[in-house]
Short mmCIF file of C-alpha atoms and ligand atoms in Angstrom, two decimals:
data_model
loop_
_atom_site.label_atom_id
_atom_site.label_comp_id
_atom_site.label_asym_id
_atom_site.label_seq_id
_atom_site.Cartn_x
_atom_site.Cartn_y
_atom_site.Cartn_z
CA MET A 1 0.98 -74.95 -123.63
CA ILE A 2 3.80 -77.44 -123.50
CA GLN A 3 2.29 -80.83 -122.60
CA PRO A 4 3.96 -82.94 -119.90
CA ASN A 5 4.74 -86.56 -120.70
CA LYS A 6 5.81 -89.49 -118.55
CA GLY A 7 9.55 -88.89 -118.76
CA ARG A 8 11.51 -86.34 -116.81
CA LYS A 9 11.36 -82.69 -117.76
CA ILE A 10 14.83 -81.32 -118.07
CA GLY A 11 15.81 -77.72 -118.61
CA ILE A 12 19.00 -76.93 -120.50
CA MET A 13 20.61 -73.66 -119.61
CA GLY A 14 23.38 -72.94 -122.09
CA GLY A 15 25.58 -69.89 -121.89
CA THR A 16 29.07 -68.52 -121.89
CA PHE A 17 28.74 -67.71 -118.19
CA ASP A 18 31.71 -65.40 -118.24
CA PRO A 19 30.88 -65.04 -115.39
CA ILE A 20 27.62 -66.65 -114.24
CA HIS A 21 25.38 -64.10 -112.47
CA TYR A 22 22.00 -63.73 -110.78
CA GLY A 23 20.31 -63.06 -114.16
CA HIS A 24 21.17 -66.63 -115.20
CA LEU A 25 20.33 -68.21 -111.86
CA MET A 26 17.05 -66.34 -111.49
CA LEU A 27 16.07 -67.24 -115.05
CA ALA A 28 16.79 -70.95 -114.54
CA GLU A 29 14.94 -71.05 -111.21
CA GLN A 30 11.89 -69.17 -112.50
CA ILE A 31 11.59 -71.45 -115.51
CA ARG A 32 12.21 -74.55 -113.41
CA THR A 33 9.33 -73.74 -111.10
CA SER A 34 6.84 -72.39 -113.62
CA PHE A 35 7.39 -75.28 -116.05
CA HIS A 36 7.68 -77.90 -113.30
CA LEU A 37 11.08 -79.08 -114.48
CA ASP A 38 12.75 -81.90 -112.60
CA GLU A 39 16.22 -80.55 -113.20
CA VAL A 40 18.08 -77.75 -114.94
CA ILE A 41 21.44 -78.65 -116.49
CA PHE A 42 23.84 -75.76 -116.91
CA ILE A 43 26.08 -76.19 -119.92
CA PRO A 44 28.90 -73.64 -120.26
CA VAL A 45 29.90 -73.30 -123.90
CA GLY A 46 33.36 -74.55 -124.81
CA LYS A 47 34.54 -71.63 -126.81
CA ALA A 48 33.33 -68.21 -125.78
CA PRO A 49 32.34 -66.07 -128.77
CA HIS A 50 34.24 -63.14 -127.27
CA LYS A 51 37.23 -65.27 -126.36
CA THR A 52 39.56 -63.06 -128.35
CA LEU A 53 39.11 -60.42 -125.65
CA SER A 54 42.24 -60.22 -123.55
CA ASN A 55 40.23 -60.33 -120.36
CA ALA A 56 38.00 -63.35 -120.99
CA ALA A 57 38.22 -66.18 -118.46
CA GLN A 58 39.50 -69.64 -119.43
CA LYS A 59 36.80 -72.22 -120.07
CA GLU A 60 37.89 -74.19 -117.00
CA GLN A 61 37.44 -71.04 -114.92
CA ARG A 62 33.96 -70.39 -116.33
CA PHE A 63 33.08 -74.00 -115.55
CA GLU A 64 34.39 -73.66 -112.00
CA MET A 65 32.34 -70.52 -111.40
CA VAL A 66 29.15 -72.21 -112.60
CA LYS A 67 29.95 -75.14 -110.31
CA LEU A 68 30.29 -72.81 -107.33
CA ALA A 69 27.09 -70.95 -108.24
CA VAL A 70 24.80 -73.96 -108.73
CA ALA A 71 26.01 -75.90 -105.68
CA SER A 72 23.34 -74.43 -103.40
CA ASN A 73 20.38 -75.47 -105.57
CA PRO A 74 19.57 -79.22 -105.50
CA TYR A 75 17.71 -78.96 -108.82
CA PHE A 76 20.64 -77.45 -110.65
CA THR A 77 23.35 -79.61 -112.21
CA LEU A 78 26.32 -78.90 -114.40
CA SER A 79 27.62 -80.58 -117.53
CA ASP A 80 31.08 -80.41 -119.08
CA ILE A 81 29.80 -81.78 -122.39
CA GLU A 82 30.89 -78.65 -124.28
CA ILE A 83 33.82 -77.58 -122.11
CA LYS A 84 35.67 -80.85 -122.67
CA GLN A 85 35.66 -80.40 -126.42
CA SER A 86 38.23 -78.33 -128.20
CA GLY A 87 37.19 -75.75 -130.72
CA THR A 88 33.75 -74.31 -131.33
CA THR A 89 30.77 -76.28 -130.06
CA TYR A 90 27.26 -76.14 -131.48
CA THR A 91 23.99 -76.52 -129.61
CA ILE A 92 22.65 -78.96 -132.19
CA ASP A 93 25.54 -81.39 -131.48
CA THR A 94 25.21 -80.94 -127.73
CA ILE A 95 21.48 -81.65 -127.79
CA THR A 96 21.96 -84.71 -130.00
CA GLU A 97 24.57 -86.08 -127.61
CA LEU A 98 22.45 -85.30 -124.54
CA GLN A 99 19.42 -87.00 -126.06
CA SER A 100 21.48 -90.11 -126.66
CA GLN A 101 22.51 -90.13 -122.98
CA LEU A 102 19.05 -89.52 -121.53
CA SER A 103 15.95 -91.69 -121.48
CA LYS A 104 13.79 -91.60 -124.61
CA ASP A 105 10.87 -90.28 -122.60
CA ASP A 106 12.77 -87.35 -121.13
CA GLU A 107 11.71 -84.04 -122.49
CA LEU A 108 14.26 -81.28 -123.03
CA PHE A 109 13.53 -77.58 -122.68
CA PHE A 110 16.15 -75.22 -123.92
CA ILE A 111 16.09 -72.08 -121.76
CA THR A 112 17.23 -68.85 -123.35
CA GLY A 113 16.95 -65.14 -122.81
CA ALA A 114 15.36 -62.84 -125.40
CA ASP A 115 18.69 -61.96 -127.03
CA ALA A 116 19.39 -65.60 -127.87
CA ILE A 117 15.91 -66.15 -129.37
CA LEU A 118 16.35 -63.14 -131.62
CA LEU A 119 19.59 -64.60 -132.93
CA LEU A 120 18.36 -68.18 -133.22
CA GLU A 121 18.51 -68.17 -137.01
CA SER A 122 22.27 -67.70 -136.86
CA TRP A 123 22.74 -70.98 -134.97
CA LYS A 124 24.07 -74.03 -136.80
CA ASP A 125 21.27 -76.25 -138.18
CA TYR A 126 18.65 -74.25 -136.31
CA GLN A 127 15.87 -75.67 -138.46
CA THR A 128 16.65 -79.18 -137.22
CA LEU A 129 17.37 -77.94 -133.71
CA VAL A 130 13.94 -76.36 -133.20
CA LYS A 131 12.30 -79.65 -134.12
CA LYS A 132 14.43 -81.62 -131.68
CA VAL A 133 13.86 -79.51 -128.61
CA LYS A 134 11.33 -77.11 -127.14
CA PHE A 135 12.49 -73.61 -126.36
CA ILE A 136 11.57 -71.35 -123.51
CA GLY A 137 12.33 -67.77 -124.39
CA ALA A 138 12.47 -65.41 -121.45
CA THR A 139 12.16 -61.66 -121.34
CA ARG A 140 15.33 -59.74 -120.67
CA PRO A 141 15.81 -56.02 -119.95
CA GLY A 142 16.85 -54.20 -123.12
CA TYR A 143 14.69 -56.40 -125.36
CA GLU A 144 11.08 -55.55 -126.10
CA LYS A 145 8.50 -58.21 -125.37
CA LYS A 146 6.60 -57.36 -128.56
CA VAL A 147 9.70 -57.89 -130.74
CA LEU A 148 10.25 -61.21 -129.03
CA GLU A 149 6.63 -62.29 -129.56
CA ASP A 150 6.83 -61.40 -133.26
CA LYS A 151 10.06 -63.35 -133.66
CA ILE A 152 8.59 -66.38 -131.93
CA ARG A 153 5.55 -66.30 -134.24
CA VAL A 154 7.83 -66.24 -137.28
CA LEU A 155 9.97 -69.12 -136.02
CA GLU A 156 6.86 -71.17 -135.25
CA ALA A 157 5.22 -70.51 -138.60
CA LYS A 158 8.34 -70.94 -140.74
CA PHE A 159 10.08 -73.83 -139.04
CA GLY A 160 7.49 -75.44 -136.78
CA ALA A 161 9.43 -74.36 -133.73
CA GLN A 162 7.83 -74.72 -130.31
CA ILE A 163 8.78 -71.70 -128.28
CA GLU A 164 7.11 -70.72 -125.07
CA LEU A 165 7.47 -67.12 -124.00
CA SER A 166 8.05 -66.58 -120.31
CA VAL A 167 8.07 -63.29 -118.45
CA VAL A 168 10.67 -63.33 -115.70
CA PRO A 169 11.64 -60.58 -113.23
CA ALA A 170 13.70 -57.93 -114.97
CA LEU A 171 17.29 -58.05 -113.82
CA ALA A 172 19.45 -55.78 -115.93
CA ILE A 173 22.57 -57.81 -115.25
CA SER A 174 24.95 -59.00 -117.94
CA SER A 175 28.34 -60.70 -117.91
CA THR A 176 29.71 -57.97 -120.18
CA ASP A 177 28.78 -55.33 -117.62
CA ILE A 178 30.26 -57.38 -114.78
CA ARG A 179 33.57 -57.79 -116.64
CA GLU A 180 33.74 -54.05 -117.24
CA ARG A 181 32.95 -53.30 -113.62
CA VAL A 182 35.73 -55.59 -112.41
CA ASP A 183 38.24 -53.96 -114.74
CA THR A 184 37.37 -50.50 -113.48
CA GLU A 185 37.21 -51.50 -109.81
CA LYS A 186 33.46 -50.96 -109.52
CA SER A 187 31.52 -53.14 -107.13
CA ILE A 188 29.91 -56.34 -108.42
CA LYS A 189 28.45 -57.29 -105.06
CA TYR A 190 24.79 -58.44 -105.26
CA LEU A 191 25.05 -59.00 -109.02
CA LEU A 192 26.30 -62.56 -108.61
CA PRO A 193 26.86 -65.10 -105.81
CA GLU A 194 29.53 -64.18 -103.28
CA VAL A 195 31.46 -67.41 -103.96
CA VAL A 196 31.77 -66.40 -107.61
CA GLU A 197 32.79 -62.88 -106.65
CA SER A 198 35.58 -64.29 -104.44
CA TYR A 199 36.70 -66.61 -107.24
CA ILE A 200 36.98 -63.66 -109.64
CA HIS A 201 38.95 -61.67 -107.09
CA GLU A 202 41.31 -64.51 -106.18
CA ASN A 203 42.05 -65.37 -109.78
CA PHE A 204 42.47 -61.79 -111.00
CA LEU A 205 39.82 -62.35 -113.67
CA TYR A 206 38.52 -59.70 -116.07
CA LYS A 207 41.23 -57.16 -115.55
CA LYS A 208 43.70 -55.98 -118.08
CA HIS A 209 47.08 -56.91 -116.68
CA HIS A 210 50.71 -56.09 -117.24
CA GLU A 211 51.93 -58.52 -119.89
CA ARG A 212 54.13 -60.37 -117.38
CA PHE A 213 51.67 -60.40 -114.49
CA PHE A 214 50.79 -64.09 -114.53
CA GLU A 215 54.39 -65.17 -115.15
CA PHE A 216 55.52 -63.40 -111.96
CA LYS A 217 52.47 -64.47 -110.01
CA GLN A 218 53.56 -68.05 -110.66
CA ILE A 219 57.20 -67.39 -109.75
CA LEU A 220 56.16 -65.77 -106.47
CA GLU A 221 53.72 -68.53 -105.63
CA SER A 222 56.48 -71.10 -105.89
CA THR A 223 59.23 -69.09 -104.18
CA LEU A 224 57.59 -67.12 -101.36
CA SER A 225 55.99 -68.40 -98.16
CA LYS A 226 52.21 -68.71 -98.42
CA LYS A 227 51.70 -65.74 -96.10
CA ARG A 228 53.99 -63.45 -98.05
CA TYR A 229 52.51 -64.59 -101.35
CA MET A 230 49.01 -63.67 -100.12
CA HIS A 231 50.37 -60.34 -98.91
CA SER A 232 51.85 -59.72 -102.38
CA LEU A 233 48.51 -60.44 -104.06
CA GLU A 234 46.68 -58.11 -101.71
CA THR A 235 49.28 -55.39 -102.20
CA ALA A 236 48.72 -55.74 -105.95
CA HIS A 237 44.94 -55.39 -105.49
CA THR A 238 45.30 -52.35 -103.25
CA ALA A 239 47.86 -50.71 -105.53
CA ARG A 240 45.54 -51.07 -108.50
CA LYS A 241 42.68 -49.46 -106.58
CA LEU A 242 44.84 -46.53 -105.48
CA ALA A 243 46.24 -46.14 -109.00
CA LEU A 244 42.75 -45.68 -110.42
CA ILE A 245 42.02 -43.01 -107.81
CA PHE A 246 45.27 -41.10 -108.31
CA ASN A 247 45.41 -41.39 -112.08
CA VAL A 248 48.41 -43.68 -112.20
CA ASP A 249 48.73 -46.61 -114.65
CA PRO A 250 46.86 -49.43 -112.85
CA LEU A 251 48.78 -52.10 -114.79
CA LYS A 252 52.12 -50.83 -113.52
CA ALA A 253 50.79 -50.38 -109.99
CA GLU A 254 49.38 -53.89 -109.84
CA PHE A 255 52.56 -55.41 -111.23
CA ALA A 256 54.86 -53.45 -108.89
CA GLY A 257 52.59 -54.35 -105.96
CA LEU A 258 52.80 -58.01 -106.88
CA CYS A 259 56.59 -58.02 -107.13
CA HIS A 260 57.54 -55.62 -104.34
CA ASP A 261 58.61 -58.39 -101.93
CA PHE A 262 60.39 -60.44 -104.58
CA ALA A 263 63.63 -60.40 -102.51
CA LYS A 264 62.14 -60.21 -99.02
CA GLU A 265 62.93 -63.79 -98.12
CA ILE A 266 66.60 -63.61 -99.08
CA LYS A 267 68.51 -63.71 -95.83
CA GLY A 268 71.92 -63.33 -94.18
CA LYS A 269 75.12 -63.60 -96.20
CA LYS A 270 73.29 -63.82 -99.52
CA MET A 271 71.52 -60.53 -98.87
CA GLN A 272 74.75 -58.89 -97.74
CA SER A 273 76.57 -59.93 -100.88
CA LEU A 274 73.71 -58.72 -103.12
CA ILE A 275 73.80 -55.34 -101.36
CA ILE A 276 77.46 -55.09 -102.33
CA ASP A 277 76.89 -56.44 -105.87
CA PHE A 278 74.22 -53.85 -106.61
CA GLY A 279 76.26 -51.02 -105.06
CA ILE A 280 73.49 -50.15 -102.61
CA TYR A 281 74.21 -47.24 -100.26
CA GLN A 282 75.12 -48.77 -96.91
CA ASP A 283 73.15 -46.65 -94.52
CA PRO A 284 73.73 -47.59 -90.85
CA SER A 285 70.20 -49.00 -90.77
CA ILE A 286 71.12 -51.42 -93.57
CA ILE A 287 74.34 -52.44 -91.86
CA ALA A 288 72.31 -53.19 -88.73
CA THR A 289 69.44 -54.97 -90.58
CA PRO A 290 70.51 -55.92 -94.13
CA ASN A 291 67.07 -57.29 -95.01
CA ILE A 292 65.55 -53.80 -95.17
CA ALA A 293 67.42 -53.38 -98.47
CA HIS A 294 65.18 -56.02 -100.07
CA GLY A 295 63.38 -53.42 -102.21
CA GLU A 296 66.58 -52.20 -103.84
CA VAL A 297 67.84 -55.78 -104.17
CA ALA A 298 64.55 -56.89 -105.78
CA ALA A 299 64.75 -54.07 -108.34
CA GLY A 300 68.35 -55.12 -109.10
CA ILE A 301 67.47 -58.78 -109.60
CA LEU A 302 64.33 -58.08 -111.62
CA LYS A 303 66.28 -55.88 -113.98
CA LYS A 304 69.41 -57.99 -114.31
CA GLU A 305 68.00 -61.50 -114.24
CA TYR A 306 64.41 -61.12 -115.42
CA GLY A 307 64.72 -58.27 -117.90
CA VAL A 308 62.17 -55.99 -116.19
CA MET A 309 63.15 -52.67 -117.73
CA ASP A 310 60.38 -50.27 -116.76
CA GLU A 311 62.10 -47.77 -114.46
CA ASP A 312 58.80 -46.53 -112.95
CA ILE A 313 58.02 -50.05 -111.81
CA LEU A 314 61.59 -50.72 -110.68
CA ASP A 315 61.66 -47.48 -108.67
CA ALA A 316 58.38 -48.29 -106.95
CA ILE A 317 59.77 -51.69 -105.92
CA ARG A 318 63.17 -50.20 -105.06
CA TRP A 319 61.87 -47.62 -102.57
CA HIS A 320 58.94 -49.41 -101.01
CA THR A 321 60.67 -50.13 -97.68
CA TYR A 322 62.44 -46.95 -96.67
CA GLY A 323 61.11 -44.53 -99.23
CA ASN A 324 63.02 -41.85 -101.05
CA LYS A 325 62.67 -38.12 -101.32
CA GLU A 326 62.04 -38.30 -105.05
CA MET A 327 59.21 -40.78 -105.09
CA SER A 328 56.69 -40.70 -107.93
CA ASP A 329 52.99 -41.22 -107.22
CA LEU A 330 53.42 -44.82 -108.37
CA SER A 331 56.21 -45.32 -105.80
CA LYS A 332 54.08 -43.75 -103.08
CA ILE A 333 51.22 -46.05 -104.00
CA ILE A 334 53.38 -49.14 -103.57
CA TYR A 335 54.87 -47.82 -100.35
CA ILE A 336 51.43 -47.23 -98.85
CA SER A 337 49.71 -50.32 -100.35
CA ASP A 338 52.28 -52.50 -98.61
CA ILE A 339 51.25 -50.91 -95.32
CA ILE A 340 47.46 -50.86 -95.68
CA GLU A 341 46.53 -53.94 -97.75
CA PRO A 342 43.57 -55.72 -96.12
CA THR A 343 45.53 -58.47 -94.35
CA ARG A 344 47.57 -55.86 -92.44
CA ASP A 345 46.34 -55.51 -88.91
CA PHE A 346 48.10 -53.17 -86.51
CA GLU A 347 46.95 -50.39 -84.26
CA GLY A 348 46.17 -47.31 -86.31
CA VAL A 349 46.02 -49.08 -89.70
CA GLU A 350 42.40 -48.03 -90.23
CA GLU A 351 43.31 -44.37 -89.98
CA ILE A 352 46.17 -44.72 -92.48
CA ARG A 353 43.85 -46.68 -94.80
CA LYS A 354 41.34 -43.87 -94.69
CA TYR A 355 43.96 -41.23 -95.52
CA ALA A 356 45.56 -43.35 -98.27
CA PHE A 357 42.46 -43.15 -100.44
CA MET A 358 42.38 -39.35 -100.09
CA ASP A 359 45.97 -38.16 -99.90
CA LEU A 360 49.06 -40.38 -100.33
CA ASP A 361 51.45 -37.91 -98.68
CA LEU A 362 49.25 -37.53 -95.65
CA ALA A 363 49.02 -41.31 -95.28
CA ILE A 364 52.82 -41.62 -95.46
CA VAL A 365 53.32 -38.93 -92.83
CA LYS A 366 50.71 -40.56 -90.57
CA PHE A 367 52.45 -43.90 -90.86
CA PHE A 368 55.81 -42.31 -90.15
CA SER A 369 54.55 -40.59 -87.01
CA GLN A 370 53.16 -43.92 -85.82
CA CYS A 371 56.23 -46.01 -86.47
CA THR A 372 58.93 -43.64 -85.18
CA PRO A 373 58.26 -44.40 -81.49
CA HIS A 374 58.29 -48.16 -82.26
CA LEU A 375 61.68 -47.91 -83.94
CA GLU A 376 63.02 -45.92 -81.00
CA ASP A 377 61.65 -48.46 -78.52
CA LYS A 378 63.45 -51.24 -80.33
CA HIS A 379 66.59 -49.08 -80.73
CA LEU A 380 66.29 -49.49 -84.50
CA LYS A 381 67.68 -46.91 -86.83
CA MET A 382 65.71 -44.98 -89.39
CA HIS A 383 67.18 -45.02 -92.91
CA ARG A 384 68.44 -41.64 -94.05
CA TYR A 385 66.15 -41.79 -97.09
CA THR A 386 63.07 -42.14 -94.89
CA THR A 387 63.91 -39.02 -92.93
CA GLU A 388 64.57 -37.17 -96.17
CA MET A 389 61.29 -38.34 -97.71
CA VAL A 390 59.22 -37.21 -94.75
CA LYS A 391 61.02 -33.86 -94.60
CA GLN A 392 60.35 -33.37 -98.28
CA ILE A 393 56.63 -34.10 -97.84
CA LEU A 394 56.31 -31.82 -94.80
CA ASP A 395 58.17 -29.00 -96.58
CA SER A 396 55.91 -29.24 -99.62
CA GLN A 397 52.81 -29.33 -97.42
CA GLU A 398 54.01 -26.17 -95.71
CA ARG A 399 54.54 -24.46 -99.06
CA ASN A 400 50.98 -25.28 -100.19
P1 ATP B 1 27.54 -61.57 -122.19
O1 ATP B 1 27.26 -60.18 -121.73
O2 ATP B 1 28.97 -62.00 -122.10
O3 ATP B 1 26.89 -61.90 -123.51
P2 ATP B 1 25.29 -62.63 -120.72
O4 ATP B 1 25.03 -61.91 -119.46
O5 ATP B 1 24.43 -62.34 -121.90
O6 ATP B 1 26.81 -62.50 -121.11
P3 ATP B 1 25.30 -65.40 -121.44
O7 ATP B 1 26.19 -66.42 -120.83
O8 ATP B 1 25.57 -64.90 -122.81
O9 ATP B 1 25.24 -64.17 -120.41
O10 ATP B 1 23.77 -65.85 -121.31
C1 ATP B 1 23.30 -67.16 -121.23
C2 ATP B 1 21.79 -67.14 -121.33
O11 ATP B 1 21.22 -66.43 -120.23
C3 ATP B 1 21.30 -66.41 -122.58
O12 ATP B 1 20.21 -67.12 -123.11
C4 ATP B 1 20.85 -65.05 -122.06
O13 ATP B 1 19.84 -64.50 -122.85
C5 ATP B 1 20.35 -65.39 -120.67
N1 ATP B 1 20.48 -64.26 -119.74
C6 ATP B 1 21.63 -63.71 -119.32
N2 ATP B 1 21.41 -62.70 -118.48
C7 ATP B 1 20.08 -62.59 -118.35
C8 ATP B 1 19.22 -61.69 -117.60
N3 ATP B 1 19.74 -60.72 -116.85
N4 ATP B 1 17.88 -61.87 -117.70
C9 ATP B 1 17.39 -62.86 -118.50
N5 ATP B 1 18.12 -63.71 -119.22
C10 ATP B 1 19.46 -63.59 -119.16
MG1 MG B 2 24.98 -62.88 -123.91
#
């Protein structure tokens, strides 16, 4: 049994935390209480071993998520000792530095899951490390207790390590699994704190993105009103979800969703001159309300000034306002995502939302039947393309 001494007992919880989850938090809390620790310091590693993955979070983001997750536990603290260093960090150096900062009487307990104990001999200067600090090795689903016990015996006999084995509740949660779930739009609720889940969602973490996604996200953030920027982000989220359901490239859908309102805030004379510059068909509805051409104008600007060349993406942006009779599934997804994204709140939106996830055409027709009376009330004209699109959908539904 590890003997208490007169200093403080401090647990060290190192990890990549990409992202932090309930497996980590449960482990730290169980060890804290069963070993009567005064504090557990979470130390996110500086350089994630899997950092070459395109969908790993930045170290600052991993740090931020740990900060959010530990805030509700007064015994949990967070250290940036590894994060603030560039390049690879090693536990031996971290422990040496920590020991120099803490009181001589403080006792450190390095908390690790079974997988880390099994790999201990691959750590830098592990022979010195195990003499400097006591380890608490916890069970983890996927790793046999017996194998862990044998390993601990070997480490103790060979290197004089002090490793206490602790059985903690089995939570088969891993960061790798969470990252995969996010990328494939599976739920991660109840696997990690809600604040961390929101952070992941808001920062578009762990998804594979179109190569220019973050560049345009930044442009939109600085050029659009806050409300429209949020709407663009939500349209991107919704488009990605629909794309995965309807077998459309989620990267294109998310990117087109993000950029669909690129030109929405261009007004008056400027809009009118762009309509002429891009040779846009001047339907009476456009003459009456030039701004409705913002989809076509956005596609024109993105192609000419920003070198966006993917015609599927450009078409989806082009036709998102008034539609077109030749819309691809990607274009339909953007059209409908714009209408149903979660911040949209109008009478009947729930019904369209429900249809959208089953049948895109049906959702478009539903929306059309809802908005026609509104347009008539306001004496607004319907663009010719919209009428053609709806006719096309109804005709094909009749044929099937
Ligand atoms: P990844 O899948 O990216 O390797 P991870 O879920 O293993 O992530 P790490 O940040 O690598 O998380 O883990 C930090 C520490 O927490 C390690 O010592 C690990 O063994 C332990 N740990 C992580 N998840 C659990 C869990 N579900 N149960 C027990 N221990 C865990
Ligand atoms: Mg791991």
